[in-house]
Coordinates of C-alpha atoms in Angstrom, one line a residue:
M1 CA 45.5 41.4 7.9
S2 CA 47.8 44.2 9.0
K3 CA 51.7 43.6 8.7
P4 CA 53.3 43.5 12.5
N5 CA 55.4 46.3 13.9
G6 CA 59.0 46.0 14.3
A7 CA 59.4 44.8 17.7
V8 CA 56.7 42.1 17.5
A9 CA 58.2 41.2 13.8
D10 CA 61.7 40.9 15.5
A11 CA 60.0 38.7 18.7
L12 CA 58.2 36.2 16.3
R13 CA 61.4 35.9 14.5
Y14 CA 63.3 35.2 18.2
L15 CA 60.6 32.1 19.2
D16 CA 60.8 30.6 15.7
A17 CA 64.8 30.6 16.2
H18 CA 65.0 29.6 19.5
M19 CA 62.0 27.1 19.1
G20 CA 64.5 24.0 20.3
D21 CA 65.8 26.3 23.5
F22 CA 62.4 26.3 25.0
T23 CA 61.8 23.0 24.1
R24 CA 64.4 22.4 26.1
E25 CA 63.6 24.2 29.3
L26 CA 60.4 22.6 29.2
S27 CA 61.9 19.2 28.9
D28 CA 64.3 19.9 32.1
L29 CA 61.2 21.3 33.9
S30 CA 59.0 18.8 33.6
R31 CA 61.5 16.0 34.6
I32 CA 61.0 17.1 37.7
P33 CA 58.0 15.2 39.4
S34 CA 56.5 18.1 41.6
V35 CA 53.3 16.5 42.3
S36 CA 51.5 18.8 45.1
A37 CA 49.2 15.7 46.3
N38 CA 49.9 14.7 49.5
G39 CA 52.1 11.1 49.7
F40 CA 54.5 12.4 47.5
P41 CA 57.6 14.1 48.3
K42 CA 57.3 18.1 49.1
E43 CA 60.9 18.5 48.2
E44 CA 60.0 18.1 44.2
V45 CA 57.8 20.5 44.0
R46 CA 59.8 23.0 46.1
R47 CA 62.9 22.0 43.4
S48 CA 59.9 23.0 40.9
A49 CA 59.8 25.9 41.8
E50 CA 63.8 27.0 42.2
A51 CA 64.1 25.8 38.8
T52 CA 61.1 28.2 37.5
A53 CA 62.0 30.9 39.1
E54 CA 65.7 30.2 37.7
V55 CA 64.1 29.8 33.5
L56 CA 62.4 33.5 34.8
R57 CA 65.7 34.9 35.5
R58 CA 67.3 33.3 32.2
A59 CA 63.9 35.2 29.9
R60 CA 65.4 38.5 32.1
V61 CA 63.0 38.9 34.0
D62 CA 63.0 41.1 37.6
N63 CA 62.6 40.7 41.0
V64 CA 62.1 36.8 40.7
R65 CA 61.7 35.1 43.8
V66 CA 60.4 32.3 45.6
L67 CA 57.0 33.2 47.8
E68 CA 56.5 31.5 50.8
I69 CA 54.1 30.4 53.3
P70 CA 53.9 28.4 56.0
G71 CA 52.9 24.6 54.9
V72 CA 52.0 25.7 51.9
H73 CA 53.6 24.6 48.6
P74 CA 56.1 27.9 47.1
Y75 CA 54.7 30.2 44.6
V76 CA 57.2 32.0 41.9
Y77 CA 56.8 35.5 41.0
G78 CA 58.6 37.5 39.0
E79 CA 57.8 41.1 37.2
W80 CA 58.9 43.5 34.1
L81 CA 57.8 46.8 35.4
K82 CA 59.6 49.3 32.8
R83 CA 56.5 50.6 31.1
P84 CA 54.5 53.7 33.0
G85 CA 51.6 54.7 31.8
A86 CA 51.4 51.1 29.7
P87 CA 48.8 48.2 31.4
T88 CA 50.1 45.7 33.5
I89 CA 48.8 41.8 33.0
L90 CA 49.2 39.7 35.2
L91 CA 50.5 36.5 34.4
Y92 CA 49.0 32.9 36.2
G93 CA 50.3 29.5 35.5
H94 CA 51.1 26.8 37.9
H95 CA 54.0 24.3 38.4
D96 CA 52.5 21.6 40.6
V97 CA 51.8 18.6 38.5
Q98 CA 48.7 15.6 38.8
P99 CA 50.2 11.9 40.0
P100 CA 51.9 10.1 36.8
G101 CA 49.0 7.1 37.3
R102 CA 49.6 3.7 36.1
P103 CA 53.6 3.6 35.3
E104 CA 52.3 0.2 33.2
K105 CA 50.1 2.7 30.9
W106 CA 52.4 4.8 29.5
L107 CA 54.5 4.5 26.4
S108 CA 57.6 6.4 27.8
P109 CA 58.0 7.6 31.4
P110 CA 56.1 9.7 32.9
F111 CA 58.9 12.2 33.7
E112 CA 61.5 11.7 31.0
P113 CA 59.5 14.0 28.4
S114 CA 59.5 12.0 25.1
P115 CA 59.0 13.8 21.8
R116 CA 57.0 11.4 18.9
G117 CA 54.9 12.2 16.2
G118 CA 55.2 16.5 16.3
R119 CA 54.2 15.9 20.4
L120 CA 56.1 15.7 23.2
Y121 CA 55.1 13.4 25.9
G122 CA 55.1 13.8 30.2
R123 CA 53.4 14.6 32.9
G124 CA 53.5 18.4 33.4
T125 CA 54.5 19.1 29.4
A126 CA 50.9 20.8 28.8
D127 CA 49.7 20.8 32.2
D128 CA 50.8 23.6 33.1
K129 CA 54.4 23.8 32.6
G130 CA 53.9 24.4 28.7
G131 CA 51.1 27.1 29.5
V132 CA 53.6 28.4 31.7
M133 CA 56.4 28.3 29.0
V134 CA 54.8 29.9 27.0
H135 CA 55.0 33.1 28.6
V136 CA 58.4 33.0 29.6
A137 CA 58.8 32.4 25.8
A138 CA 57.0 35.0 24.5
V139 CA 58.5 37.8 27.3
A140 CA 61.8 36.9 26.2
A141 CA 61.8 37.4 22.4
Y142 CA 61.1 40.4 23.4
L143 CA 63.5 41.2 25.8
Q144 CA 66.0 39.5 23.5
A145 CA 65.3 40.9 20.1
A146 CA 63.8 43.9 21.1
G147 CA 65.1 45.4 24.9
S148 CA 61.5 45.8 26.3
L149 CA 58.5 44.5 26.2
P150 CA 54.9 47.1 25.2
C151 CA 53.1 46.6 28.4
N152 CA 54.1 45.7 32.1
V153 CA 53.9 42.0 33.1
K154 CA 53.4 39.8 36.3
F155 CA 54.3 36.4 36.8
I156 CA 52.2 34.0 39.4
I157 CA 52.8 30.8 39.2
E158 CA 51.5 28.4 41.9
G159 CA 52.7 25.5 43.4
E160 CA 49.3 23.5 44.5
E161 CA 46.2 24.3 41.9
E162 CA 46.2 20.4 41.0
I163 CA 45.1 20.0 45.0
G164 CA 42.5 22.7 45.3
S165 CA 44.3 25.9 45.4
E166 CA 42.8 25.5 49.3
N167 CA 45.5 28.5 50.4
L168 CA 44.8 31.1 48.0
G169 CA 42.9 33.6 50.7
R170 CA 46.4 33.1 53.0
F171 CA 48.4 33.6 49.8
L172 CA 45.9 37.0 48.7
T173 CA 46.4 38.3 52.2
E174 CA 49.9 38.1 52.3
Y175 CA 50.7 39.3 48.9
R176 CA 47.8 41.0 47.6
D177 CA 50.3 44.6 46.9
L178 CA 52.3 42.5 45.1
M179 CA 49.4 41.5 42.5
A180 CA 48.3 44.4 40.9
A181 CA 46.7 44.8 37.3
D182 CA 45.3 45.7 34.6
Y183 CA 44.4 42.0 32.9
I184 CA 44.8 39.1 34.1
V185 CA 45.9 36.2 31.2
L186 CA 46.1 32.1 32.1
S187 CA 47.0 29.3 29.8
D188 CA 45.9 26.7 31.1
T189 CA 42.9 25.8 29.7
A190 CA 42.0 24.0 26.5
N191 CA 41.7 24.8 22.7
F192 CA 38.8 23.8 20.7
D193 CA 40.5 21.2 18.4
T194 CA 44.1 20.9 17.4
G195 CA 45.1 24.2 15.6
I196 CA 41.7 25.9 16.3
P197 CA 42.1 28.3 19.2
A198 CA 39.8 29.5 21.9
L199 CA 39.2 31.9 24.9
T200 CA 37.3 30.5 27.6
Y201 CA 34.6 32.0 28.9
Q202 CA 33.0 30.1 32.1
L203 CA 34.9 27.3 34.2
R204 CA 33.1 24.5 36.8
G205 CA 33.4 24.7 40.1
I206 CA 34.3 21.7 42.4
C207 CA 33.6 19.6 45.3
Q208 CA 34.4 16.1 46.6
V209 CA 33.0 14.0 49.2
D210 CA 34.1 10.9 50.7
I211 CA 31.7 7.8 51.2
E212 CA 32.4 4.8 53.5
V213 CA 30.1 2.0 54.2
A214 CA 31.0 -0.1 56.9
C215 CA 29.0 -3.9 58.2
L216 CA 31.7 -5.5 59.6
K217 CA 34.1 -5.3 62.5
Q218 CA 36.7 -8.0 60.4
P219 CA 36.2 -9.5 57.0
V220 CA 34.6 -13.0 57.3
H221 CA 34.1 -16.3 55.1
S222 CA 32.5 -15.7 52.2
G223 CA 31.3 -19.8 51.9
A224 CA 30.3 -19.6 55.7
W225 CA 28.3 -16.1 55.9
G226 CA 27.6 -15.0 52.2
G227 CA 23.7 -14.5 51.9
P228 CA 22.8 -13.2 55.4
V229 CA 25.8 -10.8 55.9
P230 CA 25.6 -7.8 54.0
D231 CA 28.3 -6.9 51.6
A232 CA 29.7 -3.4 52.4
V233 CA 31.5 -3.1 48.5
Q234 CA 28.1 -3.6 47.1
I235 CA 25.9 -1.4 49.1
L236 CA 28.3 1.5 48.0
C237 CA 27.8 0.9 44.6
R238 CA 24.2 1.0 45.0
L239 CA 24.8 4.3 46.7
I240 CA 26.5 5.1 44.1
A241 CA 24.4 4.3 41.4
D242 CA 21.7 5.2 43.2
L243 CA 22.8 8.7 42.6
T244 CA 21.9 8.9 38.6
K245 CA 18.2 8.7 36.7
A246 CA 17.4 7.0 33.7
D247 CA 17.5 10.0 32.0
G248 CA 21.3 11.0 32.9
S249 CA 20.1 13.6 35.5
L250 CA 21.9 13.5 39.2
D251 CA 18.9 12.2 42.3
V252 CA 20.0 14.4 44.6
P253 CA 16.9 16.6 46.0
G254 CA 17.3 20.2 46.2
L255 CA 20.9 19.9 43.7
Y256 CA 19.6 21.7 40.7
K257 CA 17.5 24.3 42.6
K258 CA 20.1 26.8 42.2
V259 CA 21.3 25.9 38.8
A260 CA 21.5 28.9 36.8
K261 CA 20.1 28.9 33.3
P262 CA 22.2 30.3 30.4
S263 CA 21.6 33.1 28.7
A264 CA 20.2 33.1 25.4
K265 CA 23.3 34.5 23.9
Q266 CA 25.4 31.8 26.1
L267 CA 23.5 29.0 24.5
G268 CA 24.2 30.8 20.8
R269 CA 28.2 30.6 21.4
I270 CA 27.4 27.0 22.4
R271 CA 25.1 25.9 19.0
A272 CA 27.2 27.9 17.2
L273 CA 30.1 25.3 17.8
P274 CA 30.4 22.4 15.1
F275 CA 30.2 18.7 17.0
N276 CA 30.9 15.1 15.7
E277 CA 29.9 12.9 17.6
A278 CA 32.4 9.3 16.6
K279 CA 35.4 12.2 16.1
Y280 CA 34.1 13.0 20.6
K281 CA 34.4 9.5 21.7
K282 CA 37.4 9.3 19.5
E283 CA 39.2 11.8 21.1
A284 CA 37.0 10.7 24.6
G285 CA 39.2 6.9 24.1
M286 CA 35.4 5.3 24.6
L287 CA 35.6 1.7 23.6
P288 CA 33.1 0.6 20.3
G289 CA 29.6 0.3 21.6
V290 CA 29.8 2.5 24.6
R291 CA 26.9 5.4 24.3
L292 CA 27.8 9.0 25.8
G293 CA 26.0 9.6 29.1
G294 CA 24.5 12.7 30.9
E295 CA 21.2 14.8 30.5
K296 CA 19.9 13.3 27.3
R297 CA 17.4 16.7 26.7
F298 CA 21.1 19.1 27.1
S299 CA 23.5 18.9 24.3
V300 CA 27.2 17.7 24.7
Y301 CA 28.7 20.9 25.0
E302 CA 25.6 22.1 27.6
R303 CA 26.3 18.5 29.5
L304 CA 30.3 19.5 29.7
W305 CA 29.7 23.7 30.6
T306 CA 26.8 24.4 32.1
R307 CA 25.3 21.1 34.0
P308 CA 26.3 19.8 36.8
A309 CA 28.4 16.2 36.9
L310 CA 29.5 13.4 39.2
T311 CA 32.4 11.3 38.8
V312 CA 34.0 8.4 41.6
I313 CA 37.6 8.9 41.2
A314 CA 38.3 6.7 43.3
L315 CA 37.5 3.1 44.8
E316 CA 39.0 0.9 48.1
A317 CA 38.1 -2.3 49.0
R318 CA 40.4 -5.0 48.0
P319 CA 43.0 -5.3 45.5
F320 CA 43.2 -8.2 43.5
L321 CA 46.3 -9.1 45.0
G322 CA 46.0 -10.8 48.0
S323 CA 42.4 -11.0 48.1
S324 CA 40.4 -14.1 49.2
N325 CA 36.9 -15.6 49.9
Q326 CA 36.0 -13.1 52.0
I327 CA 32.8 -10.4 52.7
I328 CA 34.4 -7.3 53.6
E329 CA 34.6 -5.1 56.5
A330 CA 34.2 -1.4 54.7
A331 CA 34.5 0.0 51.0
R332 CA 35.1 3.6 49.9
A333 CA 35.0 6.1 47.9
R334 CA 35.7 9.5 46.5
L335 CA 33.1 11.3 45.1
S336 CA 33.5 14.2 42.9
L337 CA 31.0 16.8 42.0
R338 CA 31.6 19.4 39.2
T339 CA 29.6 22.5 39.9
V340 CA 27.8 24.8 37.9
P341 CA 27.2 28.8 38.3
G342 CA 24.2 29.6 40.8
M343 CA 25.6 26.6 42.6
D344 CA 27.6 26.7 45.9
A345 CA 30.5 23.6 45.7
R346 CA 30.1 23.7 49.7
E347 CA 26.3 23.2 49.8
A348 CA 26.5 21.0 46.7
G349 CA 28.6 18.6 49.0
R350 CA 26.0 18.8 51.6
L351 CA 23.6 17.8 49.6
L352 CA 25.3 15.2 48.1
A353 CA 26.6 13.9 51.3
R354 CA 23.2 14.1 52.9
K355 CA 21.6 11.7 49.9
L356 CA 23.8 8.9 50.1
T357 CA 23.8 8.8 54.6
S358 CA 19.7 9.2 54.5
R359 CA 18.3 5.6 54.1
P360 CA 21.6 3.2 54.8
P361 CA 20.8 0.0 52.5
Q362 CA 20.5 -3.0 55.8
G363 CA 21.3 -0.5 58.7
A364 CA 24.9 0.1 57.3
R365 CA 26.8 2.5 59.1
V366 CA 27.7 5.0 56.3
T367 CA 29.4 8.5 56.6
A368 CA 29.9 10.9 53.6
R369 CA 31.8 14.0 54.3
L370 CA 32.8 17.3 52.5
T371 CA 36.5 17.4 51.8
G372 CA 37.2 20.1 48.7
A373 CA 35.3 22.3 47.2
A374 CA 36.5 25.4 45.0
P375 CA 33.9 27.3 43.1
W376 CA 32.9 27.9 39.5
W377 CA 33.6 31.1 37.1
T378 CA 31.9 32.6 34.1
T379 CA 32.6 36.2 32.6
D380 CA 30.6 38.0 29.4
P381 CA 33.9 37.9 26.9
E382 CA 32.9 41.1 25.1
G383 CA 34.8 44.5 25.3
P384 CA 38.0 46.1 24.4
A385 CA 40.2 42.4 25.7
F386 CA 38.5 39.9 24.4
E387 CA 38.5 42.1 21.0
A388 CA 42.6 42.5 21.6
A389 CA 42.7 38.8 22.6
R390 CA 40.4 37.5 20.2
R391 CA 43.1 39.6 17.3
A392 CA 45.9 37.6 18.6
L393 CA 44.5 34.2 18.8
K394 CA 43.8 35.0 15.5
A395 CA 47.3 36.5 14.7
G396 CA 49.2 33.6 16.1
F397 CA 46.9 30.4 14.8
G398 CA 45.4 31.6 11.2
R399 CA 42.2 31.1 13.0
E400 CA 39.4 32.0 14.3
A401 CA 39.5 31.7 17.8
A402 CA 36.2 29.8 19.4
M403 CA 34.3 30.9 22.4
I404 CA 33.9 28.0 24.8
G405 CA 33.3 27.0 28.5
C406 CA 35.3 24.5 30.2
G407 CA 34.0 21.1 32.2
G408 CA 37.0 21.6 34.6
S409 CA 37.7 24.2 37.8
I410 CA 40.5 26.1 38.4
G411 CA 40.4 28.0 41.5
F412 CA 42.5 31.2 40.6
V413 CA 40.4 33.1 38.5
G414 CA 37.6 33.9 40.7
P415 CA 39.1 34.5 44.1
F416 CA 42.3 36.8 41.6
A417 CA 39.4 39.0 39.3
R418 CA 37.4 40.1 42.6
V419 CA 41.1 40.9 44.7
L420 CA 41.8 43.1 41.5
G421 CA 38.5 44.7 41.8
G422 CA 36.9 42.3 38.1
V423 CA 39.8 43.4 35.3
P424 CA 38.9 40.9 32.6
C425 CA 40.2 37.3 32.4
L426 CA 41.6 36.2 29.1
L427 CA 41.8 32.3 29.7
M428 CA 44.2 31.0 27.1
G429 CA 45.2 27.3 26.2
V430 CA 47.9 24.9 25.2
E431 CA 46.0 21.7 25.5
D432 CA 44.0 20.0 22.5
P433 CA 41.8 16.9 22.4
A434 CA 44.9 14.3 22.6
T435 CA 46.8 16.0 25.5
N436 CA 45.1 13.5 27.9
A437 CA 45.9 16.2 31.2
H438 CA 45.6 14.8 34.2
S439 CA 45.7 11.1 32.5
E440 CA 48.6 8.8 31.2
N441 CA 50.7 9.7 28.1
E442 CA 49.9 13.4 28.2
S443 CA 51.3 15.2 25.8
L444 CA 52.1 18.8 24.2
H445 CA 51.2 19.4 20.5
L446 CA 54.3 21.3 19.6
G447 CA 53.2 22.9 16.5
D448 CA 50.0 24.3 18.6
W449 CA 52.4 25.4 21.7
L450 CA 54.9 27.7 19.2
K451 CA 51.8 29.4 17.6
C452 CA 50.4 30.4 21.2
M453 CA 53.8 31.9 21.5
R454 CA 53.1 33.5 18.9
A455 CA 49.6 34.4 20.1
A456 CA 51.0 35.3 23.5
V457 CA 53.4 38.1 21.1
H458 CA 50.3 39.7 19.6
L459 CA 48.9 39.7 22.7
Y460 CA 50.9 42.1 24.4
D461 CA 51.0 44.3 21.7
E462 CA 47.5 44.3 21.4
L463 CA 46.7 45.0 25.4
A464 CA 49.0 47.9 24.6
R465 CA 46.8 49.5 22.2
V466 CA 43.4 49.5 24.5
P467 CA 43.1 53.4 25.8
V468 CA 43.3 54.0 29.2
G469 CA 39.4 54.7 29.7
R470 CA 39.0 51.1 27.9
R471 CA 41.5 48.6 30.1
R472 CA 38.7 47.4 32.7
R473 CA 36.0 46.9 30.7
G474 CA 36.1 42.9 29.3

């Protein structure tokens, strides 16, 4: 690999010398409980936006401001546009975080970032405040050490990604003119493994369906009425269990009708990736003896990236505390269905709701409704922008980048790419298998975090070198 030019080398040295400063800034951001979900203080998300804006200002980013839409968690914007003729990169991240989960499961408090064993533990340290800080650090390193960037950059840092970006359309209508760019770069995805970078070229979509089963006007004594009187909890469990066939596929009529088949090239990429089942189970935290699920005729990566999947993400009946010998009047569940190319997320949710309500056992009153949806996204990871990204990742990590899909959903990517006329989207992440994003004990591998920063420094330089006529081709 060729030796970095002067500005790149200066920026890399600055990163190495100031890692402690960037870690402190990330820790300060991660102390703010910016949970965007309903039931959590909205003022904390606003405080997070203001703190994120201040971090951008300290990095010498221009025109930093908090962007407002009535009733929507705030976005943060900033720019550095002092390279006429050079490409503009739109750097995306989000400052909102998932709810903390169960306090007793955390080894240290979720909003008190704690370093242990080369990792920084805390909610948002990786998803996605760590991802945001990758680009803040890379931009700051260039501006502090070299005085300028090789390209133009814009930051857009969302405040409601973790609740599905439901107001993204309103945001784009209001602020579309600010978004013009030649490339989108996002750091909210995962690497293939610790120390092995990845470029993500496909995301699953998602829809959410809430179901309620009701059988009684009120709870009744389980001894006096148990047997003849139906149990809403058992009926709910039966309905959910009936959604999966013995071969692991989903038993929802019409669901697979529009599922796209991966191309031969995509299957080749997937099948070229190494897979160790024992390692995979360990990283997932599976208990001894528990077997993998899903459609058995597909590989694990195909199941994760190219096939729909159903998860029960919430279940309500009666808590242990205060329970008694009763038949409960009603039970509820929230189902999350991941969708793949070819599928319409809302139509998939309607099909799921129809299956759940079509034949209520014992005449129970079953209601199901779609409560949210976000689309899938895919791109062909070929062309000068992806070649530049692969070179940058190799320079940052010292390893070739894996080309992967992602089982998760990021509502931002598809709409922004369309608004910007199909510009290349480069998805580069900070998470590794031990990150535990969305779970308790979320953490960031600090060594990989520095490698991501170094890769970002190289990326800006690489993209600046792409000839003008080739910038809008992947």
